[in-house]
Amino acid sequence: MVHTIDYHTGGEPFRIVASGVPDIPGGTVLERRESAAAPEIDGVRRLLCHEPRGHADMYGCFLVPPDDEGADLGVLFWHKDGYSTACGHGTIALGVYAVDSGLVRADPDGETDVVVDVPSGRVTARVRCVEGRVEAVTFRNVPSYVLARDVELGPLAGTGPDAPAAGSGIGRLAGVRADVSYGGAIYASVPAAAFGLSVAPEHLTELIALGRAVKAALAGHPASRHPGDDRLSGIYGVIFYDELGPGHQRNVTVFADGEVDRSPCGSGTAARLALLHADGFTGTLVHEGIVGTSFRARVAEVTEEGIVPEVEGMAYRTGEHRFTLDPRDPVGTGFTLR
């Protein structure tokens, strides 16, 4: 029996596993992320994320002990292809969950910090309550920064072992350039207009193929390396964006192997804000997602390592589940079709 409590943040699902996961060994959350690949643990991820209990765009987490007493909880984020290093929409949902469940005692008419250890470091969900109800959560991220600008995609496309098949978008990369930045995970940013597209549901199939192609093009590229910890290296997501006006953008993030973030992507918003700040932007970024929801982001602090972004959003509980696996079930822990 696996017990989950589900939320969505800006339309993006977040399945919190309350019980039913074996102990995940490790001295830190980052070490536990590596241990989670063990079959008896990863099988639970597959069970909850893959069909028929989940879907190709499912997202969730395992709760684990924090690195030390300075945090309220630790978390391992997961998706259909494995474990991510950061998740802003998930951190927002965890802030709501921690207050709703009583894990963290909240000021009924004020702000309460929920401190969370994630694989990329320590983050904070500042939960704002009015008359005992959560109204908004501000996610304070790890330092975020630019890794590379104007990285040419075309000549590199298809050279890595994960190169997509011909006809999957790879031929459209010639002459296109990407900016690469870190917001707890590494993202490549490309304007959708570079492919003659916009961030709209009717273009999603093309954008997924292009996201896979861009990620393959940057596989092994120096811009995809984390400067301090190689366990955080690799392009996690590709952000396609539209400029809607000063301080106003719409984006869709294609992450992992073609998974689509319905929300504006919290850690991706931090990565975008790092690029905008480097270009001189000092205001509040209104960041829309592909389904019309939005986050608001600003630079809270500038450090030697990078900016410290704050991203505001809200999560809502969608249900509670108790999942089982019949040992006779021929599909086992499930499957994905994309």
Short mmCIF file of C-alpha atoms in Angstrom, two decimals:
data_model
loop_
_atom_site.label_atom_id
_atom_site.label_comp_id
_atom_site.label_asym_id
_atom_site.label_seq_id
_atom_site.Cartn_x
_atom_site.Cartn_y
_atom_site.Cartn_z
CA MET A 1 0.00 0.00 0.00
CA VAL A 2 1.40 3.38 -1.05
CA HIS A 3 -0.36 6.46 0.30
CA THR A 4 -0.09 9.72 -1.67
CA ILE A 5 -1.46 13.22 -1.32
CA ASP A 6 -1.74 15.05 -4.63
CA TYR A 7 -1.54 18.75 -5.49
CA HIS A 8 -1.19 20.83 -8.60
CA THR A 9 0.80 24.04 -8.94
CA GLY A 10 -0.18 26.13 -11.93
CA GLY A 11 -1.69 23.03 -13.52
CA GLU A 12 1.40 20.83 -13.04
CA PRO A 13 0.78 17.70 -10.91
CA PHE A 14 2.73 16.98 -7.76
CA ARG A 15 2.21 13.62 -6.04
CA ILE A 16 3.61 13.55 -2.49
CA VAL A 17 4.27 10.06 -1.14
CA ALA A 18 3.21 10.03 2.49
CA SER A 19 4.01 6.36 3.19
CA GLY A 20 4.90 3.09 1.51
CA VAL A 21 8.47 3.77 0.37
CA PRO A 22 11.43 1.74 1.71
CA ASP A 23 14.12 3.66 3.60
CA ILE A 24 16.40 5.52 1.20
CA PRO A 25 19.98 5.50 2.53
CA GLY A 26 22.36 8.45 2.45
CA GLY A 27 23.84 11.17 4.63
CA THR A 28 22.41 13.99 2.50
CA VAL A 29 19.48 14.47 0.18
CA LEU A 30 21.86 14.50 -2.80
CA GLU A 31 23.29 11.14 -1.70
CA ARG A 32 19.78 9.76 -1.24
CA ARG A 33 19.00 10.79 -4.83
CA GLU A 34 21.69 8.37 -6.00
CA SER A 35 20.42 5.61 -3.68
CA ALA A 36 16.88 5.98 -5.04
CA ALA A 37 17.96 4.16 -8.21
CA ALA A 38 17.80 0.87 -6.25
CA PRO A 39 15.09 -1.37 -7.78
CA GLU A 40 13.01 -1.65 -4.61
CA ILE A 41 12.81 2.17 -4.38
CA ASP A 42 12.66 3.07 -8.05
CA GLY A 43 9.89 0.54 -8.50
CA VAL A 44 7.67 2.74 -6.32
CA ARG A 45 8.46 5.74 -8.54
CA ARG A 46 7.48 3.73 -11.62
CA LEU A 47 4.32 2.47 -9.95
CA LEU A 48 3.12 6.01 -9.16
CA CYS A 49 4.41 7.82 -12.21
CA HIS A 50 3.78 5.43 -15.08
CA GLU A 51 0.46 4.36 -16.54
CA PRO A 52 -2.07 3.15 -15.47
CA ARG A 53 -1.66 5.04 -12.16
CA GLY A 54 0.14 8.02 -13.67
CA HIS A 55 1.03 9.28 -17.13
CA ALA A 56 3.97 10.44 -19.23
CA ASP A 57 3.86 13.94 -17.70
CA MET A 58 3.41 12.91 -14.06
CA TYR A 59 5.54 14.45 -11.33
CA GLY A 60 5.98 13.80 -7.63
CA CYS A 61 8.34 13.24 -4.73
CA PHE A 62 9.53 11.07 -1.90
CA LEU A 63 9.82 12.76 1.49
CA VAL A 64 13.16 12.05 3.19
CA PRO A 65 14.96 13.38 6.28
CA PRO A 66 16.62 16.79 5.84
CA ASP A 67 20.38 17.18 5.80
CA ASP A 68 20.34 18.64 9.32
CA GLU A 69 18.04 20.25 11.87
CA GLY A 70 18.08 23.54 9.96
CA ALA A 71 15.42 22.27 7.55
CA ASP A 72 11.88 21.00 8.09
CA LEU A 73 12.04 18.21 5.53
CA GLY A 74 14.02 16.73 2.67
CA VAL A 75 12.66 15.70 -0.70
CA LEU A 76 13.57 13.68 -3.77
CA PHE A 77 11.75 14.90 -6.88
CA TRP A 78 10.84 12.38 -9.56
CA HIS A 79 9.28 12.14 -13.01
CA LYS A 80 8.75 9.39 -15.59
CA ASP A 81 12.45 9.16 -16.46
CA GLY A 82 14.08 9.41 -13.04
CA TYR A 83 15.00 12.01 -10.42
CA SER A 84 15.51 15.75 -10.85
CA THR A 85 17.81 18.02 -8.85
CA ALA A 86 15.29 20.81 -8.23
CA CYS A 87 11.61 21.60 -8.63
CA GLY A 88 10.06 24.99 -7.98
CA HIS A 89 6.44 24.00 -8.53
CA GLY A 90 7.01 21.06 -6.18
CA THR A 91 8.56 23.27 -3.51
CA ILE A 92 5.51 25.54 -3.66
CA ALA A 93 3.26 22.49 -3.24
CA LEU A 94 5.38 21.23 -0.35
CA GLY A 95 4.93 24.57 1.41
CA VAL A 96 1.15 24.20 1.21
CA TYR A 97 1.34 20.54 2.22
CA ALA A 98 3.57 21.25 5.24
CA VAL A 99 1.11 23.81 6.59
CA ASP A 100 -2.05 21.86 5.65
CA SER A 101 -0.76 18.68 7.30
CA GLY A 102 0.50 20.42 10.44
CA LEU A 103 4.08 19.41 9.75
CA VAL A 104 5.00 23.08 10.17
CA ARG A 105 2.96 25.27 12.50
CA ALA A 106 1.93 28.36 10.60
CA ASP A 107 0.95 31.90 11.52
CA PRO A 108 -2.78 32.00 10.61
CA ASP A 109 -2.47 35.65 9.50
CA GLY A 110 1.09 36.07 8.29
CA GLU A 111 4.03 34.36 6.65
CA THR A 112 5.71 31.14 7.74
CA ASP A 113 8.91 29.67 6.29
CA VAL A 114 9.03 25.99 5.34
CA VAL A 115 12.68 25.07 4.83
CA VAL A 116 13.34 22.20 2.42
CA ASP A 117 16.53 20.34 1.53
CA VAL A 118 16.52 19.35 -2.16
CA PRO A 119 19.34 17.73 -4.18
CA SER A 120 20.57 21.13 -5.40
CA GLY A 121 20.68 22.68 -1.91
CA ARG A 122 18.47 24.31 0.70
CA VAL A 123 15.39 26.25 -0.43
CA THR A 124 12.55 27.98 1.36
CA ALA A 125 8.80 28.06 0.75
CA ARG A 126 7.41 31.18 2.42
CA VAL A 127 3.73 30.41 3.03
CA ARG A 128 1.30 33.31 3.37
CA CYS A 129 -1.93 32.65 5.27
CA VAL A 130 -5.04 34.76 5.73
CA GLU A 131 -7.56 33.68 8.38
CA GLY A 132 -5.86 30.30 8.61
CA ARG A 133 -5.95 29.54 4.87
CA VAL A 134 -2.95 29.45 2.56
CA GLU A 135 -3.21 32.22 -0.03
CA ALA A 136 0.21 32.09 -1.76
CA VAL A 137 3.69 30.60 -1.51
CA THR A 138 6.96 32.29 -2.39
CA PHE A 139 9.73 29.88 -3.32
CA ARG A 140 13.21 31.21 -2.47
CA ASN A 141 15.67 29.32 -4.63
CA VAL A 142 19.35 28.47 -4.54
CA PRO A 143 21.67 31.00 -6.27
CA SER A 144 20.99 31.03 -9.99
CA TYR A 145 23.30 32.18 -12.77
CA VAL A 146 24.16 32.25 -16.46
CA LEU A 147 26.36 29.44 -17.76
CA ALA A 148 26.65 30.34 -21.46
CA ARG A 149 25.14 32.67 -24.05
CA ASP A 150 24.44 32.19 -27.76
CA VAL A 151 25.39 28.52 -27.88
CA GLU A 152 25.10 27.31 -31.46
CA LEU A 153 22.94 24.20 -31.73
CA GLY A 154 23.06 23.09 -35.36
CA PRO A 155 26.62 21.69 -35.68
CA LEU A 156 26.29 19.76 -32.42
CA ALA A 157 22.90 18.22 -33.10
CA GLY A 158 22.79 14.47 -33.17
CA THR A 159 26.39 13.90 -32.11
CA GLY A 160 25.61 12.51 -28.66
CA PRO A 161 24.47 8.98 -27.78
CA ASP A 162 20.97 10.28 -27.00
CA ALA A 163 20.49 11.91 -30.41
CA PRO A 164 16.89 11.85 -31.64
CA ALA A 165 15.88 10.09 -34.82
CA ALA A 166 15.80 11.87 -38.15
CA GLY A 167 12.65 13.92 -38.65
CA SER A 168 12.21 14.57 -34.94
CA GLY A 169 13.13 18.26 -35.09
CA ILE A 170 16.87 17.89 -35.34
CA GLY A 171 17.06 19.34 -38.85
CA ARG A 172 15.52 22.60 -37.68
CA LEU A 173 18.36 23.52 -35.32
CA ALA A 174 20.69 25.00 -37.94
CA GLY A 175 21.34 28.65 -37.17
CA VAL A 176 19.49 28.52 -33.85
CA ARG A 177 21.28 29.53 -30.64
CA ALA A 178 20.45 28.89 -27.00
CA ASP A 179 21.24 30.57 -23.71
CA VAL A 180 22.10 28.21 -20.85
CA SER A 181 21.50 29.02 -17.20
CA TYR A 182 21.18 27.35 -13.81
CA GLY A 183 18.23 27.66 -11.45
CA GLY A 184 18.72 24.53 -9.36
CA ALA A 185 18.86 22.54 -12.60
CA ILE A 186 20.42 23.48 -15.94
CA TYR A 187 18.13 24.85 -18.65
CA ALA A 188 18.59 25.89 -22.26
CA SER A 189 16.42 28.85 -23.31
CA VAL A 190 15.33 29.35 -26.93
CA PRO A 191 12.68 31.78 -28.24
CA ALA A 192 9.85 29.82 -29.85
CA ALA A 193 9.95 32.33 -32.69
CA ALA A 194 13.37 30.96 -33.68
CA PHE A 195 11.42 27.99 -35.10
CA GLY A 196 8.53 30.04 -36.42
CA LEU A 197 6.33 28.94 -33.51
CA SER A 198 4.68 30.39 -30.44
CA VAL A 199 4.11 28.92 -27.00
CA ALA A 200 0.62 27.60 -27.62
CA PRO A 201 -1.07 24.20 -27.14
CA GLU A 202 -1.49 23.73 -30.89
CA HIS A 203 2.30 23.79 -31.30
CA LEU A 204 3.06 21.47 -28.39
CA THR A 205 3.86 18.35 -30.44
CA GLU A 206 6.45 20.29 -32.45
CA LEU A 207 7.88 21.90 -29.33
CA ILE A 208 8.31 18.51 -27.63
CA ALA A 209 10.27 17.19 -30.63
CA LEU A 210 12.39 20.34 -30.72
CA GLY A 211 13.00 20.15 -26.97
CA ARG A 212 14.36 16.65 -27.34
CA ALA A 213 16.53 17.77 -30.26
CA VAL A 214 17.97 20.77 -28.39
CA LYS A 215 18.74 18.61 -25.37
CA ALA A 216 20.49 16.04 -27.57
CA ALA A 217 22.46 18.80 -29.31
CA LEU A 218 23.82 20.00 -25.97
CA ALA A 219 24.59 16.57 -24.54
CA GLY A 220 28.21 16.68 -23.37
CA HIS A 221 28.62 20.35 -24.29
CA PRO A 222 30.78 22.34 -21.81
CA ALA A 223 27.83 24.68 -21.23
CA SER A 224 25.87 21.78 -19.73
CA ARG A 225 28.39 21.17 -16.94
CA HIS A 226 27.73 22.39 -13.42
CA PRO A 227 30.77 24.37 -12.24
CA GLY A 228 30.86 22.93 -8.73
CA ASP A 229 29.25 19.48 -8.63
CA ASP A 230 29.11 17.19 -11.65
CA ARG A 231 26.13 15.37 -10.14
CA LEU A 232 24.12 18.46 -11.07
CA SER A 233 25.39 18.53 -14.68
CA GLY A 234 23.40 18.02 -17.85
CA ILE A 235 20.64 19.92 -19.60
CA TYR A 236 17.54 19.08 -17.60
CA GLY A 237 15.03 21.14 -19.56
CA VAL A 238 14.58 23.28 -22.65
CA ILE A 239 12.58 26.47 -22.17
CA PHE A 240 10.76 27.85 -25.21
CA TYR A 241 9.50 31.38 -24.59
CA ASP A 242 7.54 34.24 -26.11
CA GLU A 243 8.17 37.90 -25.29
CA LEU A 244 4.82 39.47 -24.34
CA GLY A 245 6.12 42.84 -23.16
CA PRO A 246 8.58 44.29 -20.64
CA GLY A 247 8.83 41.84 -17.75
CA HIS A 248 6.18 39.56 -19.23
CA GLN A 249 6.89 36.23 -20.93
CA ARG A 250 5.10 33.00 -21.76
CA ASN A 251 7.02 29.74 -21.69
CA VAL A 252 6.80 26.00 -21.89
CA THR A 253 9.54 23.81 -20.45
CA VAL A 254 10.21 20.44 -22.08
CA PHE A 255 12.23 18.44 -19.58
CA ALA A 256 13.56 14.93 -19.04
CA ASP A 257 12.70 12.88 -22.16
CA GLY A 258 9.95 14.99 -23.72
CA GLU A 259 7.99 15.66 -20.53
CA VAL A 260 5.99 18.92 -20.52
CA ASP A 261 5.65 21.26 -17.55
CA ARG A 262 2.11 22.63 -17.46
CA SER A 263 3.11 25.31 -14.96
CA PRO A 264 5.52 28.17 -15.77
CA CYS A 265 8.25 25.94 -14.17
CA GLY A 266 9.63 27.23 -10.89
CA SER A 267 13.31 26.39 -11.25
CA GLY A 268 13.06 27.26 -14.95
CA THR A 269 11.66 30.67 -13.99
CA ALA A 270 14.71 31.14 -11.76
CA ALA A 271 16.98 30.24 -14.67
CA ARG A 272 15.15 32.70 -16.93
CA LEU A 273 15.41 35.42 -14.29
CA ALA A 274 19.18 34.91 -14.12
CA LEU A 275 19.42 35.57 -17.86
CA LEU A 276 17.17 38.62 -17.69
CA HIS A 277 19.07 40.06 -14.71
CA ALA A 278 22.33 39.67 -16.62
CA ASP A 279 20.73 41.75 -19.38
CA GLY A 280 19.86 44.52 -16.91
CA PHE A 281 16.29 43.59 -15.95
CA THR A 282 15.47 44.66 -12.37
CA GLY A 283 11.69 44.39 -12.11
CA THR A 284 9.18 41.63 -11.45
CA LEU A 285 8.89 38.94 -14.11
CA VAL A 286 5.37 37.76 -14.86
CA HIS A 287 5.98 34.28 -16.23
CA GLU A 288 3.05 32.51 -17.86
CA GLY A 289 2.81 28.81 -18.60
CA ILE A 290 1.29 27.10 -21.61
CA VAL A 291 -2.09 26.57 -19.87
CA GLY A 292 -2.40 30.23 -18.86
CA THR A 293 -1.30 30.08 -15.23
CA SER A 294 1.48 32.37 -14.05
CA PHE A 295 4.27 32.84 -11.53
CA ARG A 296 5.74 36.15 -10.41
CA ALA A 297 9.51 36.29 -9.88
CA ARG A 298 12.02 38.83 -8.65
CA VAL A 299 15.65 38.99 -7.58
CA ALA A 300 15.72 38.98 -3.77
CA GLU A 301 19.49 39.19 -3.44
CA VAL A 302 22.66 39.29 -5.50
CA THR A 303 25.55 37.16 -4.26
CA GLU A 304 28.99 36.30 -5.57
CA GLU A 305 27.60 33.00 -6.82
CA GLY A 306 24.56 34.47 -8.56
CA ILE A 307 21.14 35.96 -7.99
CA VAL A 308 18.77 34.56 -5.35
CA PRO A 309 15.36 34.38 -7.04
CA GLU A 310 11.98 34.41 -5.34
CA VAL A 311 9.09 32.89 -7.30
CA GLU A 312 5.50 33.28 -6.13
CA GLY A 313 2.72 30.83 -6.97
CA MET A 314 0.04 28.68 -5.38
CA ALA A 315 -0.72 24.97 -5.12
CA TYR A 316 -4.07 23.27 -4.60
CA ARG A 317 -4.85 19.83 -3.26
CA THR A 318 -6.47 17.55 -5.83
CA GLY A 319 -6.87 14.27 -3.99
CA GLU A 320 -5.59 11.49 -1.80
CA HIS A 321 -4.79 8.00 -3.04
CA ARG A 322 -3.89 4.53 -1.80
CA PHE A 323 -2.19 2.57 -4.54
CA THR A 324 -1.55 -1.16 -4.65
CA LEU A 325 0.14 -3.61 -7.01
CA ASP A 326 -1.47 -6.98 -7.59
CA PRO A 327 1.40 -9.48 -8.03
CA ARG A 328 -0.62 -11.13 -10.81
CA ASP A 329 -0.83 -7.89 -12.82
CA PRO A 330 0.93 -8.48 -16.17
CA VAL A 331 1.86 -4.81 -16.62
CA GLY A 332 3.60 -4.71 -13.24
CA THR A 333 4.71 -1.24 -12.21
CA GLY A 334 3.45 0.21 -15.45
CA PHE A 335 4.47 1.70 -18.77
CA THR A 336 4.61 4.95 -20.74
CA LEU A 337 3.65 5.49 -24.36
CA ARG A 338 5.74 8.62 -24.96
#
